[in-house]
Amino acid sequence: MNLSFKKFLFVFLLLSNAVLAQESDNAAILKSIFTKYYANEKVIAKGRLQLLSFYCKKAPNNEEVLEVISKNDFLKKNADEIKKQIINNNDEDWSAAYNLLFNNQNQYLKKKVNNCLSFEEYKSVSEKYGENNQRLMIVSKPIYFSKNTFALVKVAFTEASSITAAAIYCLKK
C-alpha cells in the first residue's frame, strides 16, 4: 500500500466514525421525540390510518432559535456556538437516523410511526382521506453544543397548510 492511500484510508475511517456517531445521536433524538409525541397514538394495524406522519427532511434552523436563546441563561452562555450552526439552506434528511432507530430495536414504537414522508406525499395522503385530522411532525436539524453534550431541536406540527404548534427543545445526551 502506498502512503497516500494509507492517509486516505485513515481520514476516511475517522470521518466515517464521526458520521456514525452523529447519526447515532440523531437517532437518540428521534427516539426521544417519537416517544413523547407518539405516546398516545395507537399501534398501526391493517386498515388503520395513522394520523401523525413524520417529515423526512431536516427543517432548517432560523431566527426563532435566536429568540429562544435570548430567553434562556444556559443557552445564552453557549450562544456563539449555537449561532454558528444556524443554517437556512439545509438539504439533509432523517433517513439514516430513522433507519438506525428502528434497525432491530424499538419495534413497538415503530408500529406507531409511519414511514417518513415528503411534503407532497403528506398532502396526497391528506387529500386522499379528505379529513383535516392528518398532522405532519417536522423536526429541525439538531444544533449540538457544549462539547456535543446538548442538542437544540425544533419540533413543529402542520395540519393542511398551517403550522398548528411548535416548540424548541434542549436535550441532554
N, CA, C and O of each residue as an XYZ file, in Angstrom:
692
protein
N       0.838     -1.182      0.000
C       0.000      0.000      0.000
C       0.883      1.245      0.000
O       1.849      1.339      0.757
N       0.538      2.183     -0.850
C       1.330      3.406     -0.855
C       0.875      4.339      0.262
O      -0.212      4.176      0.816
N       1.707      5.307      0.582
C       1.470      6.202      1.710
C       0.210      7.052      1.537
O      -0.525      7.259      2.502
N      -0.051      7.542      0.333
C      -1.232      8.390      0.133
C      -2.524      7.604      0.328
O      -3.501      8.144      0.847
N      -2.543      6.343     -0.077
C      -3.728      5.516      0.134
C      -3.953      5.278      1.622
O      -5.090      5.308      2.091
N      -2.865      5.041      2.372
C      -2.984      4.840      3.823
C      -3.546      6.092      4.493
O      -4.397      5.998      5.377
N      -3.065      7.273      4.067
C      -3.578      8.529      4.619
C      -5.060      8.675      4.311
O      -5.846      9.040      5.185
N      -5.443      8.393      3.077
C      -6.843      8.482      2.682
C      -7.693      7.541      3.528
O      -8.747      7.932      4.031
N      -7.235      6.301      3.683
C      -7.978      5.314      4.453
C      -8.133      5.763      5.906
O      -9.208      5.623      6.489
N      -7.062      6.302      6.491
C      -7.103      6.780      7.867
C      -8.118      7.918      8.024
O      -8.937      7.901      8.943
N      -8.060      8.896      7.132
C      -9.001     10.024      7.173
C     -10.426      9.537      6.958
O     -11.341      9.996      7.643
N     -10.630      8.620      6.024
C     -11.959      8.076      5.753
C     -12.513      7.387      6.996
O     -13.678      7.585      7.341
N     -11.702      6.588      7.665
C     -12.163      5.885      8.868
C     -12.501      6.866      9.981
O     -13.484      6.673     10.696
N     -11.708      7.905     10.137
C     -12.016      8.921     11.153
C     -13.342      9.607     10.850
O     -14.178      9.773     11.738
N     -13.532     10.003      9.601
C     -14.768     10.693      9.229
C     -15.977      9.777      9.317
O     -17.049     10.201      9.749
N     -15.815      8.533      8.914
C     -16.961      7.616      8.959
C     -17.384      7.359     10.399
O     -18.578      7.232     10.671
N     -16.434      7.278     11.329
C     -16.791      7.115     12.740
C     -17.528      8.347     13.255
O     -18.483      8.224     14.022
N     -17.091      9.528     12.838
C     -17.765     10.759     13.252
C     -19.181     10.806     12.699
O     -20.108     11.202     13.405
N     -19.359     10.407     11.446
C     -20.690     10.397     10.833
C     -21.589      9.386     11.535
O     -22.751      9.684     11.814
N     -21.068      8.192     11.825
C     -21.867      7.178     12.524
C     -22.249      7.653     13.923
O     -23.371      7.415     14.370
N     -21.339      8.316     14.612
C     -21.654      8.843     15.940
C     -22.743      9.903     15.844
O     -23.653      9.939     16.673
N     -22.652     10.760     14.842
C     -23.659     11.808     14.645
C     -25.021     11.177     14.353
O     -26.030     11.615     14.906
N     -25.065     10.168     13.502
C     -26.340      9.508     13.192
C     -26.893      8.796     14.417
O     -28.108      8.750     14.610
N     -26.021      8.243     15.241
C     -26.469      7.611     16.482
C     -27.098      8.654     17.403
O     -28.136      8.401     18.014
N     -26.464      9.834     17.501
C     -27.026     10.925     18.298
C     -28.366     11.374     17.721
O     -29.314     11.622     18.467
N     -28.446     11.478     16.398
C     -29.697     11.873     15.748
C     -30.790     10.842     15.998
O     -31.948     11.204     16.208
N     -30.429      9.557     15.975
C     -31.411      8.502     16.251
C     -31.918      8.608     17.688
O     -33.102      8.391     17.946
N     -31.039      8.936     18.612
C     -31.446      9.109     20.012
C     -32.414     10.286     20.157
O     -33.369     10.226     20.932
N     -32.155     11.350     19.406
C     -33.069     12.499     19.423
C     -34.431     12.087     18.881
O     -35.460     12.406     19.477
N     -34.443     11.381     17.758
C     -35.722     10.919     17.196
C     -36.463     10.027     18.180
O     -37.677     10.155     18.341
N     -35.745      9.126     18.838
C     -36.399      8.236     19.799
C     -37.060      9.050     20.906
O     -38.196      8.768     21.288
N     -36.368     10.044     21.417
C     -36.920     10.881     22.476
C     -38.171     11.616     21.996
O     -39.179     11.662     22.701
N     -38.100     12.183     20.810
C     -39.236     12.924     20.263
C     -40.401     11.991     19.951
O     -41.542     12.283     20.308
N     -40.122     10.879     19.293
C     -41.186      9.936     18.948
C     -41.843      9.372     20.201
O     -43.064      9.226     20.249
N     -41.051      9.058     21.206
C     -41.602      8.502     22.446
C     -42.582      9.489     23.077
O     -43.613      9.093     23.621
N     -42.248     10.771     22.998
C     -43.141     11.785     23.572
C     -44.388     11.985     22.715
O     -45.505     11.924     23.228
N     -44.213     12.221     21.432
C     -45.339     12.618     20.597
C     -46.183     11.458     20.094
O     -47.342     11.659     19.732
N     -45.640     10.267     20.061
C     -46.422      9.108     19.640
C     -46.948      8.312     20.834
O     -47.530      7.243     20.651
N     -46.754      8.811     22.038
C     -47.180      8.094     23.244
C     -48.666      7.755     23.205
O     -49.053      6.656     23.602
N     -49.500      8.670     22.739
C     -50.948      8.442     22.731
C     -51.469      7.869     21.415
O     -52.664      7.602     21.289
N     -50.590      7.679     20.438
C     -51.008      7.115     19.160
C     -51.207      5.607     19.317
O     -50.469      4.937     20.040
N     -52.201      5.104     18.634
C     -52.446      3.661     18.655
C     -51.505      2.985     17.663
O     -51.055      3.599     16.696
N     -51.219      1.721     17.918
C     -50.363      0.941     17.034
C     -51.035      0.833     15.667
O     -52.247      0.634     15.578
N     -50.246      0.966     14.609
C     -50.785      0.863     13.256
C     -51.129     -0.595     12.984
O     -50.272     -1.474     13.077
N     -52.369     -0.838     12.653
C     -52.823     -2.178     12.305
C     -53.379     -2.124     10.885
O     -53.656     -1.046     10.358
N     -53.536     -3.276     10.283
C     -54.034     -3.349      8.906
C     -55.337     -2.565      8.772
O     -56.289     -2.792      9.519
N     -55.369     -1.651      7.821
C     -56.567     -0.876      7.563
C     -56.744      0.332      8.470
O     -57.701      1.087      8.300
N     -55.849      0.535      9.426
C     -55.973      1.676     10.333
C     -55.111      2.820      9.807
O     -53.955      2.618      9.435
N     -55.669      3.991      9.780
C     -54.981      5.181      9.296
C     -54.246      5.861     10.451
O     -54.859      6.248     11.446
N     -52.942      6.000     10.310
C     -52.156      6.727     11.309
C     -52.311      8.217     11.022
O     -52.081      8.654      9.895
N     -52.692      8.986     12.009
C     -52.993     10.399     11.805
C     -51.771     11.297     11.918
O     -51.796     12.430     11.437
N     -50.703     10.818     12.542
C     -49.492     11.611     12.716
C     -48.389     11.041     11.832
O     -47.979      9.893     12.001
N     -47.914     11.845     10.894
C     -46.842     11.436      9.992
C     -45.571     12.201     10.327
O     -45.607     13.220     11.017
N     -44.452     11.697      9.830
C     -43.148     12.293     10.096
C     -42.533     12.791      8.794
O     -42.471     12.053      7.810
N     -42.079     14.039      8.788
C     -41.472     14.664      7.622
C     -40.002     14.253      7.524
O     -39.247     14.412      8.483
N     -39.599     13.726      6.370
C     -38.249     13.181      6.195
C     -37.130     14.207      6.252
O     -36.068     13.927      6.808
N     -37.342     15.378      5.693
C     -36.246     16.360      5.618
C     -36.031     17.023      6.982
O     -36.975     17.221      7.748
N     -34.787     17.358      7.263
C     -34.486     18.122      8.469
C     -34.788     19.586      8.162
O     -34.197     20.178      7.258
N     -35.693     20.146      8.909
C     -36.048     21.552      8.694
C     -34.857     22.431      9.060
O     -34.147     22.146     10.024
N     -34.638     23.492      8.300
C     -33.531     24.389      8.638
C     -33.851     25.192      9.900
O     -35.013     25.440     10.221
N     -32.812     25.583     10.593
C     -32.986     26.442     11.765
C     -33.070     27.882     11.297
O     -32.527     28.241     10.252
N     -33.756     28.703     12.081
C     -33.932     30.098     11.666
C     -33.884     31.032     12.865
O     -33.390     30.667     13.932
N     -34.394     32.226     12.682
C     -34.328     33.267     13.704
C     -35.069     32.907     14.989
O     -34.788     33.485     16.039
N     -36.001     31.974     14.928
C     -36.708     31.565     16.146
C     -35.733     31.029     17.184
O     -35.950     31.185     18.386
N     -34.659     30.397     16.721
C     -33.642     29.884     17.636
C     -33.012     31.039     18.413
O     -32.755     30.916     19.610
N     -32.765     32.155     17.738
C     -32.175     33.322     18.404
C     -33.096     33.844     19.503
O     -32.633     34.260     20.565
N     -34.394     33.820     19.245
C     -35.370     34.266     20.243
C     -35.336     33.364     21.473
O     -35.399     33.843     22.605
N     -35.237     32.060     21.245
C     -35.181     31.107     22.355
C     -33.899     31.313     23.164
O     -33.922     31.270     24.394
N     -32.784     31.535     22.468
C     -31.502     31.771     23.152
C     -31.606     32.987     24.063
O     -31.117     32.962     25.193
N     -32.236     34.044     23.580
C     -32.311     35.294     24.348
C     -33.124     35.153     25.631
O     -33.015     35.994     26.523
N     -33.929     34.115     25.734
C     -34.799     33.945     26.901
C     -34.290     32.891     27.891
O     -34.962     32.591     28.878
N     -33.098     32.327     27.626
C     -32.617     31.240     28.468
C     -31.151     31.482     28.829
O     -30.307     31.626     27.944
N     -30.850     31.527     30.123
C     -29.489     31.822     30.572
C     -28.484     30.756     30.126
O     -27.373     31.093     29.715
N     -28.858     29.484     30.202
C     -27.939     28.418     29.787
C     -27.614     28.531     28.297
O     -26.459     28.381     27.896
N     -28.626     28.793     27.488
C     -28.394     28.928     26.054
C     -27.587     30.186     25.729
O     -26.800     30.192     24.783
N     -27.781     31.248     26.511
C     -27.004     32.478     26.302
C     -25.506     32.211     26.459
O     -24.690     32.774     25.731
N     -25.152     31.346     27.416
C     -23.748     31.014     27.644
C     -23.136     30.298     26.441
O     -21.926     30.369     26.223
N     -23.958     29.618     25.674
C     -23.495     28.849     24.516
C     -23.933     29.475     23.194
O     -23.898     28.823     22.150
N     -24.341     30.730     23.245
C     -24.942     31.386     22.079
C     -24.024     31.404     20.862
O     -24.484     31.156     19.747
N     -22.745     31.689     21.050
C     -21.839     31.769     19.898
C     -21.751     30.428     19.171
O     -21.807     30.371     17.942
N     -21.613     29.359     19.943
C     -21.517     28.020     19.353
C     -22.814     27.644     18.630
O     -22.773     27.032     17.563
N     -23.948     28.004     19.199
C     -25.250     27.701     18.595
C     -25.462     28.515     17.323
O     -25.886     27.976     16.301
N     -25.168     29.807     17.386
C     -25.401     30.694     16.239
C     -24.600     30.282     15.014
O     -25.058     30.463     13.886
N     -23.410     29.730     15.222
C     -22.583     29.277     14.096
C     -23.259     28.158     13.305
O     -22.938     27.940     12.137
N     -24.190     27.451     13.939
C     -24.818     26.299     13.294
C     -26.187     26.603     12.692
O     -26.830     25.713     12.137
N     -26.631     27.836     12.796
C     -27.918     28.203     12.203
C     -27.711     28.357     10.704
O     -27.061     29.291     10.236
N     -28.276     27.422      9.976
C     -28.129     27.395      8.521
C     -29.525     27.365      7.922
O     -30.307     26.460      8.214
N     -29.841     28.340      7.090
C     -31.180     28.408      6.499
C     -31.355     27.531      5.274
O     -32.485     27.199      4.917
N     -30.282     27.151      4.627
C     -30.412     26.293      3.445
C     -29.901     24.892      3.788
O     -28.718     24.593      3.624
N     -30.780     24.069      4.249
C     -30.428     22.729      4.702
C     -31.039     21.701      3.755
O     -32.230     21.765      3.452
N     -30.239     20.768      3.294
C     -30.749     19.741      2.389
C     -30.475     18.344      2.938
O     -30.187     17.419      2.179
N     -30.563     18.195      4.248
C     -30.335     16.896      4.876
C     -31.672     16.264      5.209
O     -32.699     16.938      5.286
N     -31.637     14.940      5.407
C     -32.864     14.275      5.834
C     -32.578     13.360      7.023
O     -31.432     13.158      7.425
N     -33.663     12.816      7.566
C     -33.602     11.977      8.755
C     -33.480     10.493      8.424
O     -33.481      9.675      9.343
N     -33.377     10.115      7.167
C     -33.436      8.711      6.763
C     -32.459      7.814      7.514
O     -32.857      6.775      8.040
N     -31.187      8.202      7.572
C     -30.182      7.352      8.220
C     -30.486      7.169      9.701
O     -30.416      6.051     10.211
N     -30.824      8.252     10.400
C     -31.146      8.159     11.829
C     -32.442      7.381     12.037
O     -32.549      6.590     12.974
N     -33.415      7.600     11.175
C     -34.698      6.896     11.239
C     -34.480      5.388     11.098
O     -35.025      4.599     11.870
N     -33.678      4.998     10.103
C     -33.398      3.575      9.888
C     -32.584      2.994     11.037
O     -32.827      1.860     11.450
N     -31.626      3.748     11.556
C     -30.820      3.291     12.681
C     -31.682      3.084     13.920
O     -31.484      2.123     14.663
N     -32.630      3.975     14.143
C     -33.514      3.877     15.301
C     -34.322      2.585     15.292
O     -34.502      1.947     16.328
N     -34.804      2.209     14.117
C     -35.689      1.045     14.034
C     -35.010     -0.221     13.528
O     -35.687     -1.217     13.271
N     -33.706     -0.205     13.382
C     -32.979     -1.378     12.928
C     -32.850     -2.372     14.087
O     -31.957     -2.239     14.923
N     -33.735     -3.361     14.134
C     -33.736     -4.425     15.152
C     -33.995     -3.938     16.574
O     -33.706     -4.660     17.528
N     -34.523     -2.754     16.735
C     -34.855     -2.267     18.070
C     -36.052     -1.322     17.990
O     -36.445     -0.895     16.905
N     -36.615     -1.008     19.128
C     -37.741     -0.079     19.222
C     -38.915     -0.512     18.329
O     -39.575      0.329     17.718
N     -39.165     -1.804     18.259
C     -40.183     -2.315     17.347
C     -41.600     -1.898     17.745
O     -42.444     -1.686     16.874
N     -41.876     -1.777     19.057
C     -43.205     -1.328     19.470
C     -43.437      0.108     19.007
O     -44.514      0.441     18.513
N     -42.436      0.941     19.167
C     -42.544      2.330     18.716
C     -42.680      2.385     17.200
O     -43.437      3.201     16.674
N     -41.960      1.532     16.500
C     -42.019      1.512     15.037
C     -43.440      1.217     14.557
O     -43.857      1.719     13.513
N     -44.189      0.407     15.314
C     -45.564      0.083     14.932
C     -46.489      1.295     15.033
O     -47.602      1.271     14.508
N     -46.035      2.353     15.704
C     -46.834      3.569     15.845
C     -46.441      4.644     14.845
O     -47.231      5.542     14.556
N     -45.233      4.560     14.319
C     -44.668      5.624     13.495
C     -44.763      5.248     12.022
O     -44.315      4.178     11.608
N     -45.356      6.147     11.236
C     -45.380      5.940      9.784
C     -43.978      6.065      9.229
O     -43.091      6.626      9.872
N     -43.780      5.536      8.024
C     -42.533      5.820      7.319
C     -42.471      7.321      7.110
O     -43.501      7.989      7.029
N     -41.258      7.846      7.023
C     -41.162      9.290      6.831
C     -41.639      9.655      5.422
O     -41.446      8.908      4.463
N     -42.267     10.824      5.335
C     -42.893     11.264      4.092
C     -42.305     12.585      3.614
O     -41.811     13.387      4.406
N     -42.369     12.792      2.315
C     -42.090     14.122      1.775
C     -43.352     14.952      1.978
O     -44.408     14.404      2.294
N     -43.254     16.255      1.804
C     -44.433     17.104      1.972
C     -45.499     16.760      0.930
O     -46.693     16.790      1.230
N     -45.071     16.434     -0.291
C     -46.006     16.069     -1.360
C     -46.745     14.775     -1.009
O     -47.946     14.664     -1.258
N     -46.037     13.796     -0.434
C     -46.685     12.543     -0.028
C     -47.689     12.797      1.094
O     -48.770     12.210      1.109
N     -47.330     13.668      2.027
C     -48.249     14.018      3.113
C     -49.515     14.666      2.568
O     -50.621     14.314      2.978
N     -49.355     15.620      1.637
C     -50.522     16.276      1.042
C     -51.395     15.269      0.310
O     -52.621     15.356      0.368
N     -50.779     14.318     -0.374
C     -51.525     13.291     -1.095
C     -52.360     12.437     -0.143
O     -53.523     12.147     -0.422
N     -51.766     12.036      0.981
C     -52.493     11.242      1.979
C     -53.643     12.058      2.556
O     -54.754     11.549      2.700
N     -53.383     13.319      2.885
C     -54.428     14.185      3.446
C     -55.587     14.361      2.474
O     -56.751     14.300      2.870
N     -55.266     14.577      1.205
C     -56.309     14.757      0.191
C     -57.080     13.460     -0.058
O     -58.289     13.480     -0.291
N     -56.371     12.342     -0.006
C     -56.995     11.038     -0.258
C     -58.114     10.762      0.746
O     -59.183     10.272      0.380
N     -57.857     11.082      2.012
C     -58.851     10.800      3.045
C     -59.767     11.984      3.304
O     -60.780     11.842      3.989
N     -59.427     13.155      2.764
C     -60.299     14.314      2.828
C     -60.650     14.787      4.216
O     -61.707     15.383      4.422
N     -59.789     14.534      5.160
C     -60.061     14.955      6.525
C     -58.972     15.913      6.984
O     -57.837     15.857      6.510
N     -59.326     16.781      7.900
C     -58.349     17.728      8.439
C     -57.680     17.217      9.704
O     -57.081     17.993     10.448
N     -57.777     15.916      9.952
C     -57.182     15.378     11.172
C     -55.769     14.836     10.952
O     -55.159     14.320     11.889
N     -55.246     14.941      9.748
C     -53.887     14.498      9.458
C     -52.898     15.549      9.947
O     -53.094     16.744      9.728
N     -51.844     15.103     10.606
C     -50.807     16.009     11.090
C     -49.451     15.537     10.584
O     -49.231     14.342     10.385
N     -48.559     16.477     10.381
C     -47.202     16.177      9.940
C     -46.239     16.761     10.968
O     -46.257     17.962     11.235
N     -45.392     15.895     11.548
C     -44.385     16.338     12.502
C     -43.117     16.700     11.732
O     -42.597     15.899     10.955
N     -42.633     17.910     11.959
C     -41.429     18.405     11.290
C     -40.383     18.669     12.364
O     -40.630     19.409     13.316
N     -39.203     18.052     12.202
C     -38.131     18.193     13.182
C     -36.940     18.867     12.506
O     -36.522     18.466     11.420
N     -36.403     19.888     13.157
C     -35.287     20.640     12.574
C     -33.972     19.879     12.685
O     -33.863     18.881     13.397
N     -32.998     20.373     11.973
C     -31.637     19.854     12.080
C     -31.149     20.162     13.494
O     -31.193     21.318     13.913
N     -30.687     19.162     14.234
C     -30.211     19.419     15.600
C     -28.986     20.322     15.614
O     -28.115     20.235     14.749
N     -28.944     21.183     16.609
C     -27.772     22.017     16.838
C     -27.095     21.464     18.093
O     -27.618     21.598     19.199
N     -25.939     20.849     17.911
C     -25.191     20.284     19.032
C     -24.265     21.352     19.604
O     -23.628     22.101     18.863
N     -24.199     21.412     20.945
C     -23.351     22.406     21.582
C     -22.895     21.908     22.935
O     -23.297     20.838     23.392
N     -22.036     22.715     23.577
C     -21.460     22.386     24.878
C     -20.775     21.021     24.828
O     -21.123     20.090     25.555
N     -19.775     20.946     23.925
C     -18.981     19.723     23.710
C     -19.869     18.546     23.315
O     -19.649     17.416     23.752
N     -20.869     18.823     22.490
C     -21.825     17.816     21.996
C     -22.599     17.125     23.115
O     -23.065     15.998     22.944
N     -22.737     17.787     24.249
C     -23.493     17.225     25.370
C     -24.979     17.534     25.255
O     -25.813     16.783     25.760
N     -25.314     18.645     24.589
C     -26.694     19.093     24.443
C     -27.026     19.288     22.973
O     -26.150     19.521     22.140
N     -28.302     19.188     22.682
C     -28.786     19.458     21.321
C     -30.028     20.327     21.416
O     -30.884     20.130     22.279
N     -30.106     21.281     20.519
C     -31.267     22.151     20.408
C     -32.013     21.733     19.159
O     -31.429     21.677     18.077
N     -33.306     21.437     19.293
C     -34.076     20.955     18.150
C     -35.486     21.539     18.211
O     -36.079     21.649     19.285
N     -36.007     21.907     17.060
C     -37.362     22.447     16.971
C     -38.285     21.365     16.427
O     -37.955     20.684     15.456
N     -39.434     21.216     17.054
C     -40.462     20.281     16.604
C     -41.706     21.097     16.283
O     -42.196     21.851     17.124
N     -42.213     20.945     15.066
C     -43.407     21.680     14.646
C     -44.401     20.693     14.045
O     -44.027     19.625     13.561
N     -45.662     21.070     14.087
C     -46.723     20.256     13.506
C     -47.506     21.100     12.523
O     -47.749     22.285     12.753
N     -47.897     20.480     11.431
C     -48.704     21.181     10.448
C     -49.949     20.349     10.150
O     -49.908     19.120     10.102
N     -51.037     21.052      9.955
C     -52.285     20.443      9.500
C     -52.687     21.191      8.250
O     -52.692     22.422      8.230
N     -53.016     20.468      7.227
C     -53.355     21.063      5.935
C     -52.216     21.970      5.495
O     -51.206     21.464      5.005
N     -52.328     23.273      5.644
C     -51.256     24.145      5.183
C     -50.783     25.127      6.255
O     -50.061     26.076      5.947
N     -51.177     24.911      7.494
C     -50.765     25.859      8.526
C     -50.032     25.141      9.657
O     -50.306     23.978      9.954
N     -49.100     25.852     10.278
C     -48.397     25.324     11.441
C     -49.343     25.447     12.630
O     -49.856     26.531     12.907
N     -49.575     24.347     13.328
C     -50.505     24.378     14.448
C     -49.802     24.510     15.792
O     -50.371     25.058     16.736
N     -48.584     24.019     15.888
C     -47.845     24.106     17.143
C     -46.367     23.943     16.845
O     -45.979     23.254     15.902
N     -45.553     24.584     17.661
C     -44.105     24.443     17.515
C     -43.460     24.633     18.876
O     -43.938     25.418     19.695
N     -42.384     23.917     19.112
C     -41.625     24.058     20.358
C     -40.167     23.766     20.050
O     -39.857     22.958     19.174
N     -39.286     24.421     20.767
C     -37.860     24.164     20.637
C     -37.406     23.528     21.944
O     -37.659     24.057     23.027
N     -36.728     22.381     21.830
C     -36.286     21.625     22.998
C     -34.776     21.609     23.079
O     -34.082     21.595     22.062
N     -34.281     21.611     24.297
C     -32.861     21.415     24.568
C     -32.750     20.044     25.211
O     -33.247     19.833     26.318
N     -32.106     19.115     24.529
C     -31.996     17.745     25.002
C     -30.572     17.455     25.451
O     -29.617     17.902     24.817
N     -30.425     16.716     26.534
C     -29.106     16.336     27.022
C     -28.845     14.884     26.673
O     -29.726     14.033     26.799
N     -27.623     14.610     26.232
C     -27.240     13.224     25.895
C     -27.202     12.388     27.134
O     -26.902     11.196     27.065
